[in-house]
XYZ file of C-alpha atoms in Angstrom:
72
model
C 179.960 422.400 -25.420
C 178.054 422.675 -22.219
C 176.513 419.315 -22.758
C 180.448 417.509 -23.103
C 181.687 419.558 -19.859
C 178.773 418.558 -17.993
C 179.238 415.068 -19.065
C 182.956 414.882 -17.954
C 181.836 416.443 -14.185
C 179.011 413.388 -14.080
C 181.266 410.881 -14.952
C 184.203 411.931 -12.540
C 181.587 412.511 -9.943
C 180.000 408.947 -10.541
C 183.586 407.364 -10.553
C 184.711 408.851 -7.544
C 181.337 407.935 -6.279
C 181.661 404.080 -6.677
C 184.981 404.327 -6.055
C 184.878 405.798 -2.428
C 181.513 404.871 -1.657
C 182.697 403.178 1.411
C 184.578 405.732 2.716
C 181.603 408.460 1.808
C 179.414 406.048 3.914
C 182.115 406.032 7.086
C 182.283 410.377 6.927
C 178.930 410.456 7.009
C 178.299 408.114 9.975
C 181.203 409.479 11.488
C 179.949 413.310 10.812
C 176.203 412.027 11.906
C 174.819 412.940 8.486
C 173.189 409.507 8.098
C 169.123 410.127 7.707
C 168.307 407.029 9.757
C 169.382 405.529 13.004
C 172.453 403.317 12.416
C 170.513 399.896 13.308
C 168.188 400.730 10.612
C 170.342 399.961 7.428
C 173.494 398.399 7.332
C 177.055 399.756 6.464
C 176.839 397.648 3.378
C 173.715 398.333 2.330
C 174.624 402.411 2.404
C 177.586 401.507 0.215
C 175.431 399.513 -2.623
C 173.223 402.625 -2.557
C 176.093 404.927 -2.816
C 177.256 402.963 -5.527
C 174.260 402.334 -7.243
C 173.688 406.477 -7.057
C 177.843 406.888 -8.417
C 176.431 404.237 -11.526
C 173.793 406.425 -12.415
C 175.892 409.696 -12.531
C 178.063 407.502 -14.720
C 175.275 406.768 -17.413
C 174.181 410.199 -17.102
C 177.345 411.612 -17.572
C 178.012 409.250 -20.741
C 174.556 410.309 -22.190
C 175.649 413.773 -22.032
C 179.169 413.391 -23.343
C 177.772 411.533 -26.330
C 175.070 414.304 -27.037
C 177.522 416.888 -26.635
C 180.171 414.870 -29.000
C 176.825 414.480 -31.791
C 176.961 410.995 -31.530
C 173.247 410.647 -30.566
């Protein structure tokens, strides 16, 4: 049971994450929460890594639903 709702909070969180990566990216420039100067990295570049991070809660949170539904 723990494993399925633990699952369902990955995969919304990794949904939402690709989802609004580029407006994550903009609050946290805006907010000045980005770790390196803005000249650094590009915009786009912190969205692909946002989205790349939202992809992997995704496949996490699919892993766990389908241990915690006994498919695996």
């Amino acid at each position: 049971m723990l494993a399925t709702a633990l699952g369902v909070v990955f995969l919304a969180f990794g949904l939402a994450g690709i989802r609004y990566a580029p407006a994550i990216v903009e609050a946290q420039r805006r907010e000045g929460m980005t770790p390196f100067d803005d000249a650094e990295l590009e915009a786009s570049d912190r969205v692909t890594v946002t989205r790349g991070t939202g992809a992997v809660a995704v496949l996490v949170g699919l892993a766990l639903l389908a241990y915690g539904l006994g498919v695996v």
